[in-house]
Tab-separated table of C-alpha atoms in Angstrom:
chain	number	residue	atom	x	y	z
J	1	MET	CA	-8.626	14.031	51.235
J	2	CYS	CA	-7.437	12.568	47.984
J	3	HIS	CA	-4.187	12.996	46.074
J	4	VAL	CA	-4.600	14.185	42.490
J	5	GLY	CA	-1.801	13.398	40.107
J	6	PHE	CA	-1.393	15.128	36.743
J	7	VAL	CA	1.340	15.778	34.206
J	8	ALA	CA	2.659	19.245	33.450
J	9	ASN	CA	5.658	19.842	31.223
J	10	ASP	CA	6.164	16.055	31.093
J	11	ARG	CA	6.592	15.948	34.849
J	12	PRO	CA	4.287	14.433	37.466
J	13	PHE	CA	2.641	16.475	40.205
J	14	VAL	CA	0.664	15.185	43.169
J	15	ILE	CA	-1.549	17.598	45.107
J	16	PRO	CA	-3.722	16.850	48.147
J	17	THR	CA	-7.251	18.165	47.874
J	18	THR	CA	-10.840	17.448	48.793
J	19	TYR	CA	-13.279	15.603	46.568
J	20	GLY	CA	-16.847	14.406	46.286
J	21	ARG	CA	-18.593	11.525	44.620
J	22	VAL	CA	-21.956	11.707	42.872
J	23	GLY	CA	-22.981	8.424	41.324
J	24	ASP	CA	-20.225	7.268	38.971
J	25	ALA	CA	-18.573	10.665	38.830
J	26	LEU	CA	-15.790	11.934	41.021
J	27	TYR	CA	-15.524	15.714	41.436
J	28	VAL	CA	-12.269	17.364	42.402
J	29	PRO	CA	-11.362	21.055	42.644
J	30	GLY	CA	-9.492	21.947	39.490
J	31	SER	CA	-7.564	24.864	40.903
J	32	PRO	CA	-4.361	22.963	41.776
J	33	ALA	CA	-4.105	21.559	38.255
J	34	SER	CA	-5.300	24.658	36.442
J	35	ARG	CA	-2.371	26.694	37.703
J	36	MET	CA	-0.019	24.355	35.860
J	37	LEU	CA	-1.964	23.368	32.802
J	38	ARG	CA	-2.399	25.511	29.782
J	39	THR	CA	-5.925	24.389	29.102
J	40	LEU	CA	-8.471	22.201	30.755
J	41	SER	CA	-10.959	22.498	27.954
J	42	SER	CA	-9.952	19.306	26.205
J	43	GLY	CA	-9.696	17.407	29.429
J	44	VAL	CA	-6.709	16.403	31.465
J	45	ASP	CA	-5.362	12.960	32.348
J	46	VAL	CA	-5.458	12.586	36.087
J	47	CYS	CA	-4.994	9.898	38.715
J	48	VAL	CA	-6.954	10.304	41.926
J	49	THR	CA	-5.797	8.202	44.870
J	50	VAL	CA	-7.482	7.934	48.235
J	51	THR	CA	-5.709	6.186	51.076
J	52	LEU	CA	-6.773	5.378	54.594
J	53	VAL	CA	-4.126	4.035	56.966
J	54	ASP	CA	-5.415	1.406	59.373
J	55	GLY	CA	-2.360	0.180	61.152
J	56	LEU	CA	1.349	-0.507	61.334
J	57	VAL	CA	2.552	-4.068	60.776
J	58	LEU	CA	5.665	-5.014	62.658
J	59	ALA	CA	7.306	-8.226	61.506
J	60	ARG	CA	10.202	-10.049	63.138
J	61	SER	CA	12.275	-9.144	60.091
J	62	ALA	CA	12.747	-5.597	58.853
J	63	PHE	CA	12.037	-6.813	55.334
J	64	HIS	CA	8.445	-7.826	56.115
J	65	HIS	CA	7.356	-4.663	57.879
J	66	SER	CA	4.246	-3.257	56.266
J	67	ILE	CA	1.301	-0.975	56.676
J	68	ASN	CA	-2.365	-1.915	56.783
J	69	TYR	CA	-4.277	0.418	54.542
J	70	ARG	CA	-7.131	0.727	52.080
J	71	SER	CA	-6.549	2.612	48.874
J	72	ALA	CA	-8.421	3.338	45.688
J	73	VAL	CA	-6.741	4.508	42.515
J	74	ILE	CA	-8.898	6.057	39.790
J	75	VAL	CA	-7.393	6.976	36.422
J	76	GLY	CA	-8.965	8.759	33.498
J	77	ARG	CA	-9.533	11.970	31.668
J	78	ALA	CA	-11.098	14.694	33.748
J	79	VAL	CA	-13.059	17.500	32.132
J	80	GLU	CA	-13.902	20.882	33.478
J	81	VAL	CA	-17.451	21.340	34.660
J	82	GLU	CA	-19.050	24.283	32.832
J	83	GLY	CA	-22.612	24.506	34.095
J	84	LEU	CA	-23.352	26.271	37.329
J	85	ASP	CA	-25.966	23.677	38.317
J	86	GLU	CA	-23.479	20.873	38.094
J	87	LYS	CA	-20.863	22.947	39.916
J	88	ARG	CA	-23.426	23.427	42.708
J	89	VAL	CA	-23.899	19.655	42.914
J	90	ALA	CA	-20.133	19.180	43.064
J	91	LEU	CA	-19.633	21.794	45.781
J	92	ASP	CA	-22.368	20.131	47.858
J	93	ALA	CA	-20.602	16.836	47.360
J	94	PHE	CA	-17.294	18.300	48.585
J	95	VAL	CA	-18.931	19.574	51.749
J	96	ASP	CA	-21.015	16.479	52.399
J	97	HIS	CA	-18.145	14.160	51.773
J	98	VAL	CA	-16.228	15.682	54.664
J	99	VAL	CA	-19.226	16.190	56.961
J	100	PRO	CA	-22.343	14.336	55.840
J	101	GLY	CA	-25.435	16.520	56.231
J	102	ARG	CA	-23.509	19.750	56.291
J	103	ALA	CA	-24.306	21.098	52.824
J	104	VAL	CA	-27.976	21.794	53.547
J	105	GLU	CA	-27.070	23.864	56.632
J	106	ALA	CA	-24.324	26.067	55.214
J	107	ARG	CA	-25.158	29.138	53.155
J	108	PRO	CA	-25.281	27.759	49.576
J	109	PRO	CA	-22.817	29.043	47.001
J	110	ASN	CA	-23.967	31.972	44.890
J	111	ASP	CA	-23.327	32.330	41.183
J	112	ARG	CA	-20.261	34.472	41.697
J	113	GLU	CA	-18.682	31.822	43.922
J	114	LEU	CA	-19.596	29.029	41.523
J	115	ARG	CA	-18.024	30.926	38.632
J	116	ALA	CA	-14.885	31.364	40.679
J	117	THR	CA	-14.675	27.643	41.381
J	118	ILE	CA	-12.924	25.378	38.933
J	119	VAL	CA	-14.297	21.851	39.184
J	120	LEU	CA	-13.133	18.755	37.343
J	121	ARG	CA	-15.363	15.746	36.682
J	122	LEU	CA	-13.664	12.351	36.444
J	123	PRO	CA	-15.790	9.372	35.382
J	124	ILE	CA	-15.170	6.355	37.620
J	125	ASP	CA	-14.498	3.966	34.750
J	126	GLU	CA	-11.024	2.635	35.432
J	127	ALA	CA	-10.094	2.052	39.017
J	128	SER	CA	-8.270	-0.369	41.289
J	129	ALA	CA	-8.391	-0.924	44.982
J	130	LYS	CA	-5.904	-2.406	47.412
J	131	VAL	CA	-6.537	-3.553	50.941
J	132	ARG	CA	-4.016	-4.980	53.395
J	133	THR	CA	-5.257	-6.310	56.720
J	134	GLY	CA	-3.951	-8.544	59.487
J	135	GLY	CA	-0.634	-9.248	61.099
J	136	PRO	CA	2.872	-9.686	59.734
J	137	ILE	CA	3.815	-12.525	57.385
J	138	ASP	CA	7.280	-13.584	58.504
J	139	ASP	CA	9.461	-16.265	57.012
J	140	ASP	CA	9.157	-19.557	58.906
J	141	GLU	CA	12.785	-19.460	60.001
J	142	ASP	CA	12.205	-16.047	61.699
J	143	LEU	CA	9.297	-17.186	63.851
J	144	PRO	CA	11.469	-18.317	66.779
J	145	LEU	CA	13.193	-14.897	67.010
J	146	ALA	CA	12.656	-13.033	70.281
J	147	VAL	CA	11.318	-9.970	68.516
J	148	TRP	CA	7.856	-8.658	69.292
J	149	ALA	CA	5.680	-8.847	66.206
J	150	GLY	CA	2.149	-7.836	65.479
J	151	GLU	CA	-0.028	-4.933	64.491
J	152	LEU	CA	-0.511	-1.463	65.907
J	153	PRO	CA	-4.028	-0.373	64.888
J	154	LEU	CA	-4.388	3.301	63.992
J	155	ARG	CA	-7.532	5.360	63.697
J	156	THR	CA	-8.497	8.952	63.270
J	157	ILE	CA	-10.541	10.582	66.005
J	158	ALA	CA	-12.052	14.017	66.406
J	159	GLY	CA	-11.383	16.283	69.317
J	160	PRO	CA	-13.968	18.689	70.746
J	161	PRO	CA	-15.285	21.151	68.108
J	162	VAL	CA	-13.732	24.631	68.327
J	163	ALA	CA	-16.332	27.339	67.678
J	164	ASP	CA	-15.421	30.352	65.528
J	165	ARG	CA	-15.647	33.792	67.118
J	166	GLY	CA	-19.201	34.979	67.465
J	167	VAL	CA	-20.753	31.560	67.190
J	168	ASP	CA	-23.480	30.860	69.734
J	169	GLY	CA	-25.024	27.561	70.568
J	170	PRO	CA	-23.681	24.039	70.805
J	171	PRO	CA	-21.895	22.315	67.931
J	172	PRO	CA	-24.192	20.223	65.731
J	173	ASP	CA	-24.634	16.514	66.388
J	174	TYR	CA	-22.744	15.575	63.211
J	175	LEU	CA	-19.598	17.005	64.800
J	176	THR	CA	-19.880	15.695	68.339
J	177	GLY	CA	-20.576	12.237	66.945
J	178	TYR	CA	-18.077	12.514	64.101
J	179	ARG	CA	-16.331	9.381	62.850
J	180	ARG	CA	-14.054	9.402	59.849
J	181	GLY	CA	-15.542	7.236	57.190
J	182	ALA	CA	-19.019	7.195	58.742
J	183	ASN	CA	-20.299	8.093	55.295
J	184	GLU	CA	-18.384	5.374	53.470
M	1	MET	CA	2.682	7.095	54.109
M	2	CYS	CA	3.483	9.205	51.102
M	3	HIS	CA	1.948	9.336	47.648
M	4	VAL	CA	4.403	8.849	44.781
M	5	GLY	CA	3.442	10.272	41.408
M	6	PHE	CA	5.084	9.239	38.192
M	7	VAL	CA	4.341	9.246	34.476
M	8	ALA	CA	3.905	6.088	32.436
M	9	ASN	CA	2.746	6.088	28.826
M	10	ASP	CA	2.171	9.849	29.166
M	11	ARG	CA	-0.331	9.288	31.964
M	12	PRO	CA	-0.009	10.132	35.638
M	13	PHE	CA	-0.106	7.516	38.377
M	14	VAL	CA	-0.237	8.062	42.119
M	15	ILE	CA	0.587	5.198	44.468
M	16	PRO	CA	0.615	5.202	48.267
M	17	THR	CA	3.751	3.782	49.809
M	18	THR	CA	6.110	4.078	52.718
M	19	TYR	CA	9.272	6.179	52.674
M	20	GLY	CA	12.283	7.159	54.727
M	21	ARG	CA	14.516	10.189	54.931
M	22	VAL	CA	18.253	10.163	55.407
M	23	GLY	CA	19.762	13.630	55.399
M	24	ASP	CA	18.772	15.338	52.173
M	25	ALA	CA	17.696	12.146	50.452
M	26	LEU	CA	14.276	10.647	50.397
M	27	TYR	CA	14.048	6.903	49.835
M	28	VAL	CA	10.925	5.291	48.445
M	29	PRO	CA	10.273	1.706	47.427
M	30	GLY	CA	10.589	1.510	43.653
M	31	SER	CA	8.371	-1.499	43.146
M	32	PRO	CA	5.129	0.393	42.379
M	33	ALA	CA	6.838	2.493	39.725
M	34	SER	CA	9.016	-0.278	38.342
M	35	ARG	CA	6.036	-2.310	37.267
M	36	MET	CA	4.998	0.430	34.899
M	37	LEU	CA	8.288	1.914	33.783
M	38	ARG	CA	10.515	0.390	31.183
M	39	THR	CA	13.714	1.365	32.891
M	40	LEU	CA	14.724	3.035	36.066
M	41	SER	CA	18.391	3.125	35.179
M	42	SER	CA	18.356	6.650	33.828
M	43	GLY	CA	16.194	7.895	36.635
M	44	VAL	CA	12.525	8.705	36.732
M	45	ASP	CA	10.725	11.954	37.307
M	46	VAL	CA	8.634	11.610	40.444
M	47	CYS	CA	6.618	13.755	42.809
M	48	VAL	CA	6.412	12.611	46.409
M	49	THR	CA	3.655	14.179	48.495
M	50	VAL	CA	3.111	13.702	52.202
M	51	THR	CA	-0.063	15.010	53.774
M	52	LEU	CA	-1.245	15.055	57.386
M	53	VAL	CA	-4.860	16.088	58.003
M	54	ASP	CA	-5.291	18.120	61.175
M	55	GLY	CA	-8.929	19.165	61.110
M	56	LEU	CA	-12.104	20.026	59.255
M	57	VAL	CA	-12.962	23.703	58.812
M	58	LEU	CA	-16.680	24.446	58.735
M	59	ALA	CA	-17.561	27.902	57.496
M	60	ARG	CA	-20.946	29.569	57.484
M	61	SER	CA	-20.890	29.390	53.716
M	62	ALA	CA	-20.364	26.160	51.770
M	63	PHE	CA	-17.856	27.984	49.595
M	64	HIS	CA	-15.397	28.621	52.444
M	65	HIS	CA	-15.345	25.143	53.892
M	66	SER	CA	-11.777	23.894	54.081
M	67	ILE	CA	-9.428	21.356	55.634
M	68	ASN	CA	-6.532	22.050	57.976
M	69	TYR	CA	-3.548	20.078	56.847
M	70	ARG	CA	0.199	20.063	56.437
M	71	SER	CA	1.668	18.865	53.194
M	72	ALA	CA	5.061	18.630	51.590
M	73	VAL	CA	5.560	18.185	47.846
M	74	ILE	CA	8.965	17.087	46.606
M	75	VAL	CA	9.700	16.887	42.887
M	76	GLY	CA	12.754	15.654	41.100
M	77	ARG	CA	14.441	12.808	39.342
M	78	ALA	CA	14.743	9.651	41.391
M	79	VAL	CA	17.431	7.083	40.668
M	80	GLU	CA	17.551	3.450	41.566
M	81	VAL	CA	19.817	2.599	44.469
M	82	GLU	CA	22.326	-0.038	43.343
M	83	GLY	CA	24.571	-0.730	46.326
M	84	LEU	CA	23.436	-3.123	48.994
M	85	ASP	CA	24.851	-0.942	51.746
M	86	GLU	CA	22.761	2.021	50.713
M	87	LYS	CA	19.725	-0.242	50.276
M	88	ARG	CA	20.262	-1.376	53.886
M	89	VAL	CA	20.286	2.259	55.036
M	90	ALA	CA	17.099	2.899	53.107
M	91	LEU	CA	15.309	-0.128	54.504
M	92	ASP	CA	16.261	0.907	58.027
M	93	ALA	CA	14.891	4.356	57.249
M	94	PHE	CA	11.582	2.896	56.065
M	95	VAL	CA	11.197	0.945	59.277
M	96	ASP	CA	12.358	3.733	61.623
M	97	HIS	CA	10.179	6.307	59.872
M	98	VAL	CA	7.094	4.353	60.837
M	99	VAL	CA	8.243	3.270	64.260
M	100	PRO	CA	11.348	5.112	65.512
M	101	GLY	CA	13.809	2.698	67.135
M	102	ARG	CA	12.386	-0.375	65.514
M	103	ALA	CA	15.064	-1.051	62.904
M	104	VAL	CA	17.700	-2.115	65.433
M	105	GLU	CA	15.351	-4.682	67.000
M	106	ALA	CA	14.049	-6.377	63.888
M	107	ARG	CA	16.092	-9.039	62.119
M	108	PRO	CA	18.160	-7.068	59.612
M	109	PRO	CA	17.682	-7.667	55.874
M	110	ASN	CA	19.998	-10.181	54.284
M	111	ASP	CA	21.608	-9.796	50.885
M	112	ARG	CA	18.920	-11.811	49.145
M	113	GLU	CA	16.222	-9.549	50.539
M	114	LEU	CA	18.157	-6.425	49.660
M	115	ARG	CA	18.610	-7.608	46.091
M	116	ALA	CA	14.872	-8.250	45.838
M	117	THR	CA	14.103	-4.714	47.023
M	118	ILE	CA	13.896	-1.909	44.495
M	119	VAL	CA	14.703	1.391	46.146
M	120	LEU	CA	14.600	4.847	44.624
M	121	ARG	CA	16.606	7.767	45.963
M	122	LEU	CA	15.167	11.256	45.461
M	123	PRO	CA	17.325	14.234	46.369
M	124	ILE	CA	15.381	16.786	48.362
M	125	ASP	CA	16.301	19.751	46.149
M	126	GLU	CA	12.966	21.136	44.973
M	127	ALA	CA	10.137	21.071	47.437
M	128	SER	CA	7.232	23.100	48.683
M	129	ALA	CA	5.162	22.955	51.820
M	130	LYS	CA	1.673	24.084	52.609
M	131	VAL	CA	0.064	24.485	56.012
M	132	ARG	CA	-3.476	25.551	56.839
M	133	THR	CA	-4.419	26.176	60.458
M	134	GLY	CA	-7.184	27.917	62.342
M	135	GLY	CA	-10.856	28.494	61.861
M	136	PRO	CA	-13.001	29.414	58.884
M	137	ILE	CA	-12.654	32.688	57.005
M	138	ASP	CA	-16.155	33.737	56.132
M	139	ASP	CA	-17.241	36.796	54.206
M	140	ASP	CA	-18.309	39.637	56.501
M	141	GLU	CA	-21.893	39.521	55.313
M	142	ASP	CA	-22.162	35.835	56.319
M	143	LEU	CA	-21.050	36.381	59.942
M	144	PRO	CA	-24.593	37.036	61.277
M	145	LEU	CA	-25.919	33.754	59.833
M	146	ALA	CA	-27.213	31.286	62.384
M	147	VAL	CA	-24.935	28.530	61.129
M	148	TRP	CA	-22.460	26.878	63.484
M	149	ALA	CA	-18.923	27.516	62.276
M	150	GLY	CA	-15.552	26.439	63.536
M	151	GLU	CA	-13.020	23.671	63.406
M	152	LEU	CA	-13.190	19.960	64.165
M	153	PRO	CA	-9.690	18.890	65.136
M	154	LEU	CA	-8.682	15.428	63.933
M	155	ARG	CA	-5.797	13.292	65.064
M	156	THR	CA	-4.519	9.784	64.617
M	157	ILE	CA	-4.338	7.547	67.651
M	158	ALA	CA	-3.093	4.019	68.187
M	159	GLY	CA	-5.171	1.279	69.697
M	160	PRO	CA	-3.726	-1.503	71.828
M	161	PRO	CA	-1.019	-3.487	70.012
M	162	VAL	CA	-2.166	-6.873	68.653
M	163	ALA	CA	0.466	-9.547	69.070
M	164	ASP	CA	1.115	-12.023	66.278
M	165	ARG	CA	0.613	-15.702	67.010
M	166	GLY	CA	3.417	-17.177	69.071
M	167	VAL	CA	4.653	-13.828	70.382
M	168	ASP	CA	5.412	-13.808	74.101
M	169	GLY	CA	5.979	-10.813	76.282
M	170	PRO	CA	4.510	-7.352	76.397
M	171	PRO	CA	4.585	-4.994	73.414
M	172	PRO	CA	7.599	-2.652	73.331
M	173	ASP	CA	7.386	0.852	74.791
M	174	TYR	CA	7.560	2.495	71.383
M	175	LEU	CA	4.159	0.938	70.604
M	176	THR	CA	2.327	1.528	73.859
M	177	GLY	CA	3.455	5.160	73.748
M	178	TYR	CA	3.071	5.574	70.026
M	179	ARG	CA	2.122	8.968	68.651
M	180	ARG	CA	1.965	9.660	64.909
M	181	GLY	CA	4.545	12.211	64.062
M	182	ALA	CA	6.512	11.753	67.278
M	183	ASN	CA	9.585	11.481	65.076
M	184	GLU	CA	8.879	14.605	63.049
């Protein structure tokens, strides 16, 4: 998921949502923002941030505790996607971003569903990334302290797929072999 | 981690960071915001969003794909913490939020470190929470489709602790038995 930030009534809001990337465009569902914004037609300033947590960093000193993570921050003006064809591309991207290869198997969206979906397109023009890796960086005078220090790696794993009622057959390979970020 | 949203030059920004809760106050490091804001002295409108992803929801139709997650959105005016005693409380909360029980073991922050730390206090007055659980909700006419549908549960697990150079002794129990959200 990503976190989409936008301004409504001069105040910031941050909403978690899904997203998809197609080339140099990022697509995000516009529904969270549209509820709070009077119009999307002229575009809306957004900030889309994606963060993956990789580990906890325990230093000898409280001050130098940290978190290992990777984040990308994309800022710009998002515009509402009008055409149904582009909305279809965006919806496929949402689905395939979460589970690569899924979009061609699911029943595709029909025109009614596409019209009901608000999609924003954000050009990936202005972005920054931040990565922290490795162990703690303590002050030299703290190194002799008898405090355990190091990193606790974290990762996301999938449990066994849970079939919906009425579903026959085994879960598809892309679920049993799922790894977060396998499509990155 | 949480995502802190704020407005600078009329544009939204969303930055991942750590946080801690003490009673009805949420503490977040102010350094990301302070770089972009002229002054924190009168307070700053922020939105702090915390999201935990619990699973992927695969529907028979692309349109009804979803994500199971829990999120909390807190909005309000954050003020900079001035007193060193309260900063100390906040720093302990940052550390203990990530690894409960850790703050009393690490070398406590000294006054110099506390002065170098910008901390914002956000009262938890206005907040909303959203939880999605369970399987997909397909349209009735899609139920006969031969498309696997269900949920892929996700969870965060810790790998073996990695000791920093020069650290003797086994990792503490709170790391070998670490579960994300054990303190929630």
